[in-house]
Amino acid sequence: MSKEQKNTIKSYSVVKGNKREKKQESEVNYQEVNWPKASIDNLHPADAADKLEDLPLEKQKEFILSQPIEISAESIAEMERHERISLMSTLPPALAADLLEEMSPDDATDILSELDPDVRAKILKKLEKEDAVRIKDLLKFDPDTAGGVMNTEILVLDRNLTVDQAIQLIRSNAGEIEIPYYAYIVDEFRHLIGVLSLRDLLLSLPARTLKDLLQEQQQHLIFVIYDQDKEEVARLLGRYDLLAIPVVDYDMRLLGIVTADDVIDIIQEEASEDMQTMVGAGSDETLSTPWVYSVKKRLPWLIINVFNSAISAYVVHLFEGSIAQMAILAVLMPIVANQAGNTGQQSLAVMIRQLALEPFDSRKFWSAVLREAKIALVNGCVVALCVYSGVYFWTHNFHLALVMGLALLLDMILGAVAGASIPLILKALGRDPAQASTIFLTTLTDSGGFFTFLGLASWLLLR
């Protein structure tokens, strides 16, 4: 997308006017079900969502119908992805639309983006025109970017306002906007020109203009472009200890903000995704995920793993004669592969964590591969010496102990280099650095370990 195209993306009206009047007649009777008093009532929305997920679908619908619309909306917004998709897809479009109107635009957009296109279209038709336009605009953003996680219901203040006028405006709009941690100052064209904390605003003289307050600030303006990756947004909030960060377009027009609570969700999601994709599971799987969905996500990688395992089996087959002559090789062989695999997992975990915490710098990260090799060399020498001693005292075979120690050292170095390199290679190919990385790592350490150990054994013991 060119810069000119990016600049055409609509700038949002980020301060709502008077609170939308409630519909006089709702298309759905929300009190038609007498929900029995139970532990699910009077809970925090997040806790209510957990309880809802344990109920059958029909009971979930009964609860939604029995509660005030605001409570139901908050509970659905906290539910796991697959559970809320199932629930929202079966609700009448009018009720689903009313629930979305009670949510913040970013939450409503997230839920709509997950639904089947036909269901989404029916719900959008039932939304209030203002909400429908806002959500449609947010749906244009990639959900993995700042624009995809931002909230557009925020407070913006003209730079020519006085402190007193700004405080009055905050009070009058407090019920309609995201919690105002900061006041975002714009010019007449909605270009972001500065950010004031509410503390600074409240402690300033009433007659002073916001423009004057900004001129006294020495702080660097921190913001993100709408197409920046959401992981980078999370990193910036953590780096600068912010409660929220503004999102702008390429002309510096303010579009919305990403708040700390959104970032907590991002961090949790990314950590879960990395952990699960490392082993070939679905990035968004939970215990409530439909089992068919999990099968579709996992099966391809399991099939790939079969072929990878066949490589290791073929390596062992090449040395079938050596194993037949000296059966103890089959006993010791797994030790080499397992130790190398563990070494590789350590390097892999460190590298993936670092990639998640800071922008990719090829020079820095490839130097980290050398660092992992050095660590593996030292650790490998110590472990190889211990294993050499153990094998020698067990078998009283100097050459066998030497083969075991050398193979272990070489394969641990291979594991460390492979574990550190695989995420970087995947990153360079434009893939998720964690995606099935343990599968590829296991293939290299197993086949490499077997080949090194059996090769050395054939050369030193059986020639």
Tab-separated table of C-alpha atoms in Angstrom, residues 48-406:
chain	number	residue	atom	x	y	z
A	48	ALA	CA	-19.179	-14.211	34.524
A	49	ALA	CA	-17.592	-15.056	31.164
A	50	ASP	CA	-15.781	-18.024	32.729
A	51	LYS	CA	-19.049	-19.297	34.178
A	52	LEU	CA	-20.849	-18.777	30.872
A	53	GLU	CA	-18.257	-20.832	29.004
A	54	ASP	CA	-19.069	-23.807	31.242
A	55	LEU	CA	-22.758	-23.681	30.300
A	56	PRO	CA	-24.452	-25.276	27.289
A	57	LEU	CA	-25.252	-22.889	24.460
A	58	GLU	CA	-28.967	-22.702	25.273
A	59	LYS	CA	-28.224	-21.795	28.891
A	60	GLN	CA	-25.805	-19.121	27.711
A	61	LYS	CA	-28.577	-17.593	25.618
A	62	GLU	CA	-30.968	-17.717	28.558
A	63	PHE	CA	-28.509	-15.835	30.724
A	64	ILE	CA	-27.910	-13.191	28.043
A	65	LEU	CA	-31.660	-12.636	27.706
A	66	SER	CA	-32.189	-12.416	31.465
A	67	GLN	CA	-29.598	-9.744	32.226
A	68	PRO	CA	-29.465	-6.007	31.527
A	69	ILE	CA	-27.974	-5.459	28.087
A	70	GLU	CA	-24.881	-3.712	29.489
A	71	ILE	CA	-23.975	-6.678	31.724
A	72	SER	CA	-24.531	-9.184	28.941
A	73	ALA	CA	-22.349	-7.178	26.562
A	74	GLU	CA	-19.492	-6.939	29.065
A	75	SER	CA	-19.632	-10.679	29.762
A	76	ILE	CA	-19.590	-11.646	26.072
A	77	ALA	CA	-16.633	-9.337	25.415
A	78	GLU	CA	-14.638	-11.305	28.015
A	79	MET	CA	-15.461	-14.764	26.659
A	80	GLU	CA	-12.971	-16.952	24.783
A	81	ARG	CA	-12.963	-16.504	21.021
A	82	HIS	CA	-14.604	-19.764	19.983
A	83	GLU	CA	-17.242	-19.601	22.701
A	84	ARG	CA	-18.375	-16.101	21.816
A	85	ILE	CA	-18.387	-16.887	18.093
A	86	SER	CA	-20.743	-19.782	18.768
A	87	LEU	CA	-22.976	-17.662	20.994
A	88	MET	CA	-23.109	-14.517	18.849
A	89	SER	CA	-23.759	-16.553	15.695
A	90	THR	CA	-26.920	-18.060	17.168
A	91	LEU	CA	-28.408	-14.866	18.656
A	92	PRO	CA	-31.032	-12.891	16.704
A	93	PRO	CA	-29.220	-10.199	14.645
A	94	ALA	CA	-31.129	-7.417	16.411
A	95	LEU	CA	-30.045	-8.633	19.841
A	96	ALA	CA	-26.476	-9.179	18.667
A	97	ALA	CA	-26.420	-5.612	17.315
A	98	ASP	CA	-27.710	-4.186	20.607
A	99	LEU	CA	-25.012	-6.080	22.498
A	100	LEU	CA	-22.268	-4.765	20.205
A	101	GLU	CA	-23.516	-1.184	20.596
A	102	GLU	CA	-22.905	-1.467	24.339
A	103	MET	CA	-19.282	-2.535	23.836
A	104	SER	CA	-16.292	-0.358	23.087
A	105	PRO	CA	-15.703	-0.109	19.313
A	106	ASP	CA	-12.496	-2.172	19.441
A	107	ASP	CA	-14.203	-5.053	21.281
A	108	ALA	CA	-17.211	-4.933	18.963
A	109	THR	CA	-14.919	-4.942	15.929
A	110	ASP	CA	-12.933	-7.908	17.249
A	111	ILE	CA	-16.098	-9.949	17.689
A	112	LEU	CA	-17.584	-9.014	14.313
A	113	SER	CA	-14.339	-9.822	12.512
A	114	GLU	CA	-14.508	-13.370	13.910
A	115	LEU	CA	-18.022	-14.083	12.665
A	116	ASP	CA	-19.059	-15.657	9.387
A	117	PRO	CA	-19.427	-12.934	6.684
A	118	ASP	CA	-23.162	-13.629	6.257
A	119	VAL	CA	-23.813	-13.350	10.004
A	120	ARG	CA	-21.657	-10.208	10.168
A	121	ALA	CA	-23.615	-8.555	7.346
A	122	LYS	CA	-26.957	-9.249	9.051
A	123	ILE	CA	-25.744	-7.761	12.328
A	124	LEU	CA	-24.242	-4.688	10.666
A	125	LYS	CA	-27.630	-3.931	9.096
A	126	LYS	CA	-29.192	-3.815	12.581
A	127	LEU	CA	-26.585	-1.474	14.096
A	128	GLU	CA	-27.169	2.230	14.577
A	129	LYS	CA	-25.750	4.092	11.579
A	130	GLU	CA	-23.045	5.832	13.629
A	131	ASP	CA	-21.866	2.564	15.191
A	132	ALA	CA	-21.999	0.699	11.897
A	133	VAL	CA	-19.816	3.294	10.153
A	134	ARG	CA	-17.271	3.289	12.976
A	135	ILE	CA	-17.035	-0.503	13.115
A	136	LYS	CA	-16.815	-0.855	9.328
A	137	ASP	CA	-13.920	1.587	9.341
A	138	LEU	CA	-12.153	-0.377	12.083
A	139	LEU	CA	-12.682	-3.629	10.192
A	140	LYS	CA	-10.437	-2.255	7.443
A	141	PHE	CA	-7.426	-2.450	9.746
A	142	ASP	CA	-5.314	-5.568	10.131
A	143	PRO	CA	-6.269	-7.033	13.552
A	144	ASP	CA	-2.578	-7.595	14.339
A	145	THR	CA	-1.723	-3.892	13.995
A	146	ALA	CA	-2.177	-0.815	16.177
A	147	GLY	CA	-5.235	0.154	14.142
A	148	GLY	CA	-6.759	-3.253	14.766
A	149	VAL	CA	-6.574	-2.970	18.566
A	150	MET	CA	-7.124	0.765	19.075
A	151	ASN	CA	-10.158	2.364	20.708
A	152	THR	CA	-11.640	5.338	18.859
A	153	GLU	CA	-13.847	6.644	21.674
A	154	ILE	CA	-11.262	8.959	23.171
A	155	LEU	CA	-10.914	12.505	24.379
A	156	VAL	CA	-9.375	15.079	22.037
A	157	LEU	CA	-8.919	18.726	22.937
A	158	ASP	CA	-8.279	21.715	20.701
A	159	ARG	CA	-4.980	23.436	21.475
A	160	ASN	CA	-6.691	26.826	21.841
A	161	LEU	CA	-8.873	25.717	24.764
A	162	THR	CA	-8.117	27.000	28.229
A	163	VAL	CA	-7.428	24.602	31.091
A	164	ASP	CA	-10.826	25.329	32.605
A	165	GLN	CA	-12.613	24.705	29.302
A	166	ALA	CA	-10.707	21.474	28.825
A	167	ILE	CA	-11.648	20.192	32.286
A	168	GLN	CA	-15.312	21.023	31.662
A	169	LEU	CA	-15.176	19.158	28.353
A	170	ILE	CA	-13.635	16.127	30.053
A	171	ARG	CA	-16.413	16.107	32.638
A	172	SER	CA	-19.171	16.394	30.052
A	173	ASN	CA	-17.782	13.531	27.954
A	174	ALA	CA	-16.521	11.256	30.736
A	175	GLY	CA	-19.338	8.754	30.282
A	176	GLU	CA	-18.799	8.355	26.554
A	177	ILE	CA	-15.020	7.928	26.208
A	178	GLU	CA	-12.218	5.561	27.131
A	179	ILE	CA	-10.856	6.260	30.632
A	180	PRO	CA	-8.987	9.534	30.054
A	181	TYR	CA	-5.493	8.815	31.367
A	182	TYR	CA	-4.199	11.579	29.133
A	183	ALA	CA	-5.545	14.565	27.249
A	184	TYR	CA	-4.664	14.468	23.543
A	185	ILE	CA	-4.160	17.907	22.038
A	186	VAL	CA	-4.870	18.505	18.348
A	187	ASP	CA	-4.953	21.403	15.924
A	188	GLU	CA	-7.872	22.392	13.736
A	189	PHE	CA	-7.066	19.586	11.304
A	190	ARG	CA	-6.938	16.940	14.039
A	191	HIS	CA	-3.170	16.591	13.797
A	192	LEU	CA	-1.756	15.331	17.081
A	193	ILE	CA	0.530	18.016	18.503
A	194	GLY	CA	0.911	16.960	22.123
A	195	VAL	CA	-0.219	14.910	25.105
A	196	LEU	CA	-0.937	16.157	28.626
A	197	SER	CA	-1.428	14.028	31.699
A	198	LEU	CA	-4.598	14.751	33.633
A	199	ARG	CA	-2.459	15.583	36.653
A	200	ASP	CA	-0.695	18.379	34.764
A	201	LEU	CA	-4.038	19.613	33.492
A	202	LEU	CA	-5.674	19.723	36.930
A	203	LEU	CA	-2.694	21.487	38.538
A	204	SER	CA	-2.449	24.222	35.900
A	205	LEU	CA	-3.974	27.677	36.149
A	206	PRO	CA	-7.555	27.720	34.766
A	207	ALA	CA	-6.941	30.583	32.319
A	208	ARG	CA	-3.881	29.103	30.627
A	209	THR	CA	-4.253	27.638	27.159
A	210	LEU	CA	-3.311	24.086	26.305
A	211	LYS	CA	-0.966	25.438	23.639
A	212	ASP	CA	1.019	27.270	26.302
A	213	LEU	CA	1.236	24.156	28.474
A	214	LEU	CA	2.589	22.125	25.568
A	215	GLN	CA	5.288	24.695	24.858
A	216	GLU	CA	6.609	24.229	28.383
A	217	GLN	CA	6.838	20.468	27.966
A	218	GLN	CA	10.229	18.974	27.232
A	219	GLN	CA	8.922	15.466	26.661
A	220	HIS	CA	9.224	13.709	23.323
A	221	LEU	CA	5.857	12.912	21.742
A	222	ILE	CA	5.411	9.141	21.647
A	223	PHE	CA	2.925	7.657	19.187
A	224	VAL	CA	2.454	4.737	16.787
A	225	ILE	CA	1.338	4.573	13.158
A	226	TYR	CA	-1.867	2.604	12.624
A	227	ASP	CA	-0.131	-0.159	10.633
A	228	GLN	CA	2.585	-0.911	13.202
A	229	ASP	CA	2.535	-4.434	14.609
A	230	LYS	CA	0.646	-4.731	17.883
A	231	GLU	CA	3.664	-6.397	19.495
A	232	GLU	CA	5.651	-3.228	18.812
A	233	VAL	CA	2.846	-1.204	20.421
A	234	ALA	CA	3.045	-3.382	23.529
A	235	ARG	CA	6.830	-2.999	23.614
A	236	LEU	CA	6.599	0.809	23.461
A	237	LEU	CA	4.046	1.028	26.282
A	238	GLY	CA	6.291	-1.104	28.450
A	239	ARG	CA	9.446	0.769	27.489
A	240	TYR	CA	8.053	4.205	28.333
A	241	ASP	CA	5.749	3.137	31.213
A	242	LEU	CA	2.655	4.574	29.536
A	243	LEU	CA	-0.974	3.882	30.363
A	244	ALA	CA	-2.028	4.550	26.768
A	245	ILE	CA	-0.405	5.434	23.465
A	246	PRO	CA	-1.966	7.451	20.614
A	247	VAL	CA	-2.436	5.968	17.151
A	248	VAL	CA	-2.062	8.279	14.157
A	249	ASP	CA	-2.081	8.044	10.361
A	250	TYR	CA	0.811	9.060	8.100
A	251	ASP	CA	-0.312	12.720	8.254
A	252	MET	CA	-0.255	12.672	12.080
A	253	ARG	CA	-4.048	12.783	12.335
A	254	LEU	CA	-5.193	11.192	15.582
A	255	LEU	CA	-7.198	8.003	15.029
A	256	GLY	CA	-7.447	6.470	18.490
A	257	ILE	CA	-5.467	5.054	21.394
A	258	VAL	CA	-4.233	1.683	22.606
A	259	THR	CA	-4.564	1.359	26.378
A	260	ALA	CA	-2.626	-0.664	28.915
A	261	ASP	CA	-5.458	-3.165	29.413
A	262	ASP	CA	-5.408	-3.871	25.670
A	263	VAL	CA	-1.644	-4.383	25.855
A	264	ILE	CA	-2.005	-6.900	28.686
A	265	ASP	CA	-4.322	-8.888	26.449
A	266	ILE	CA	-1.838	-8.594	23.572
A	267	ILE	CA	1.053	-9.837	25.714
A	268	GLN	CA	-0.972	-12.784	27.004
A	269	GLU	CA	-2.140	-13.683	23.501
A	270	GLU	CA	1.340	-13.466	21.999
A	271	ALA	CA	2.886	-15.525	24.801
A	272	SER	CA	0.211	-18.199	24.385
A	273	GLU	CA	0.589	-18.159	20.602
A	274	ASP	CA	4.367	-18.573	20.792
A	275	MET	CA	4.135	-21.408	23.276
A	276	GLN	CA	1.529	-23.297	21.235
A	277	THR	CA	2.873	-22.662	17.746
A	278	MET	CA	6.324	-23.863	18.838
A	279	VAL	CA	4.908	-27.380	19.041
A	280	GLY	CA	2.546	-27.150	16.076
A	281	ALA	CA	-0.701	-26.466	17.962
A	282	GLY	CA	-3.159	-23.761	16.909
A	283	SER	CA	-2.156	-20.299	18.071
A	284	ASP	CA	-5.646	-19.556	19.434
A	285	GLU	CA	-6.514	-22.945	20.890
A	286	THR	CA	-7.974	-23.238	24.377
A	287	LEU	CA	-9.644	-26.040	26.301
A	288	SER	CA	-12.995	-24.774	24.986
A	289	THR	CA	-11.902	-24.838	21.342
A	290	PRO	CA	-13.957	-27.287	19.225
A	291	TRP	CA	-11.978	-30.490	18.820
A	292	VAL	CA	-12.456	-30.523	15.043
A	293	TYR	CA	-10.751	-27.133	14.806
A	294	SER	CA	-7.825	-28.421	16.887
A	295	VAL	CA	-7.459	-31.462	14.648
A	296	LYS	CA	-7.249	-29.239	11.558
A	297	LYS	CA	-4.573	-27.104	13.166
A	298	ARG	CA	-2.426	-29.889	14.583
A	299	LEU	CA	-2.679	-32.673	12.019
A	300	PRO	CA	-0.600	-31.028	9.240
A	301	TRP	CA	2.337	-30.514	11.589
A	302	LEU	CA	2.056	-34.048	12.942
A	303	ILE	CA	2.243	-35.372	9.390
A	304	ILE	CA	5.283	-33.189	8.730
A	305	ASN	CA	6.808	-34.534	11.938
A	306	VAL	CA	6.357	-38.100	10.649
A	307	PHE	CA	8.451	-37.280	7.585
A	308	ASN	CA	11.027	-35.509	9.746
A	309	SER	CA	11.221	-38.530	12.043
A	310	ALA	CA	11.723	-40.714	8.990
A	311	ILE	CA	14.938	-38.809	8.322
A	312	SER	CA	16.257	-39.782	11.758
A	313	ALA	CA	15.132	-43.357	11.215
A	314	TYR	CA	16.958	-43.457	7.876
A	315	VAL	CA	20.162	-42.224	9.536
A	316	VAL	CA	19.932	-45.082	12.048
A	317	HIS	CA	19.248	-47.498	9.183
A	318	LEU	CA	22.511	-46.451	7.519
A	319	PHE	CA	24.394	-47.733	10.560
A	320	GLU	CA	22.318	-50.864	11.088
A	321	GLY	CA	25.416	-53.038	10.677
A	322	SER	CA	27.348	-51.086	13.316
A	323	ILE	CA	24.496	-51.424	15.808
A	324	ALA	CA	24.292	-55.158	15.110
A	325	GLN	CA	28.007	-55.549	15.891
A	326	MET	CA	27.842	-53.489	19.075
A	327	ALA	CA	24.374	-53.493	20.658
A	328	ILE	CA	25.333	-51.047	23.410
A	329	LEU	CA	25.290	-48.281	20.775
A	330	ALA	CA	21.487	-48.553	20.652
A	331	VAL	CA	21.383	-48.070	24.426
A	332	LEU	CA	23.553	-44.947	24.446
A	333	MET	CA	22.208	-43.368	21.263
A	334	PRO	CA	19.106	-41.658	22.786
A	335	ILE	CA	21.254	-39.889	25.405
A	336	VAL	CA	23.061	-37.910	22.713
A	337	ALA	CA	19.876	-36.889	20.896
A	338	ASN	CA	17.977	-35.960	24.072
A	339	GLN	CA	20.803	-33.843	25.471
A	340	ALA	CA	21.188	-31.973	22.189
A	341	GLY	CA	17.430	-31.443	21.993
A	342	ASN	CA	17.348	-29.906	25.451
A	343	THR	CA	20.271	-27.614	24.599
A	344	GLY	CA	18.492	-26.518	21.448
A	345	GLN	CA	15.255	-25.840	23.340
A	346	GLN	CA	17.113	-23.501	25.687
A	347	SER	CA	18.554	-21.478	22.798
A	348	LEU	CA	15.214	-21.528	20.998
A	349	ALA	CA	13.326	-20.149	24.003
A	350	VAL	CA	15.822	-17.331	24.569
A	351	MET	CA	15.783	-16.315	20.908
A	352	ILE	CA	11.977	-16.315	20.570
A	353	ARG	CA	11.630	-14.264	23.742
A	354	GLN	CA	14.121	-11.704	22.452
A	355	LEU	CA	12.367	-11.465	19.100
A	356	ALA	CA	9.130	-10.738	20.957
A	357	LEU	CA	10.687	-8.000	23.094
A	358	GLU	CA	12.578	-5.918	20.535
A	359	PRO	CA	12.619	-5.093	16.817
A	360	PHE	CA	14.473	-7.499	14.556
A	361	ASP	CA	18.097	-6.470	13.975
A	362	SER	CA	19.738	-9.111	11.768
A	363	ARG	CA	23.293	-8.199	12.787
A	364	LYS	CA	22.538	-8.306	16.497
A	365	PHE	CA	20.499	-11.480	16.371
A	366	TRP	CA	22.933	-13.428	14.218
A	367	SER	CA	25.705	-12.486	16.634
A	368	ALA	CA	23.487	-14.018	19.302
A	369	VAL	CA	23.752	-17.330	17.445
A	370	LEU	CA	27.521	-17.220	17.985
A	371	ARG	CA	26.907	-16.461	21.660
A	372	GLU	CA	24.700	-19.558	21.969
A	373	ALA	CA	27.406	-21.653	20.280
A	374	LYS	CA	29.959	-20.457	22.855
A	375	ILE	CA	27.603	-21.323	25.721
A	376	ALA	CA	26.978	-24.760	24.230
A	377	LEU	CA	30.726	-25.327	23.820
A	378	VAL	CA	31.408	-24.705	27.504
A	379	ASN	CA	28.336	-26.621	28.709
A	380	GLY	CA	29.091	-29.405	26.232
A	381	CYS	CA	32.642	-29.844	27.514
A	382	VAL	CA	31.426	-30.192	31.097
A	383	VAL	CA	28.569	-32.563	30.218
A	384	ALA	CA	30.770	-34.582	27.823
A	385	LEU	CA	33.392	-35.054	30.562
A	386	CYS	CA	30.734	-36.280	32.994
A	387	VAL	CA	29.253	-38.678	30.438
A	388	TYR	CA	32.721	-39.874	29.375
A	389	SER	CA	33.518	-40.736	32.997
A	390	GLY	CA	30.210	-42.515	33.480
A	391	VAL	CA	30.473	-44.609	30.331
A	392	TYR	CA	34.100	-45.505	31.022
A	393	PHE	CA	33.395	-46.684	34.557
A	394	TRP	CA	30.370	-48.619	33.306
A	395	THR	CA	31.929	-50.336	30.268
A	396	HIS	CA	35.684	-49.936	30.892
A	397	ASN	CA	35.896	-49.165	27.184
A	398	PHE	CA	38.036	-46.085	26.612
A	399	HIS	CA	37.140	-45.715	22.942
A	400	LEU	CA	33.408	-46.076	23.530
A	401	ALA	CA	33.527	-43.435	26.282
A	402	LEU	CA	35.511	-41.138	23.983
A	403	VAL	CA	32.987	-41.574	21.155
A	404	MET	CA	30.136	-40.829	23.529
A	405	GLY	CA	31.774	-37.668	24.884
A	406	LEU	CA	32.732	-36.302	21.446
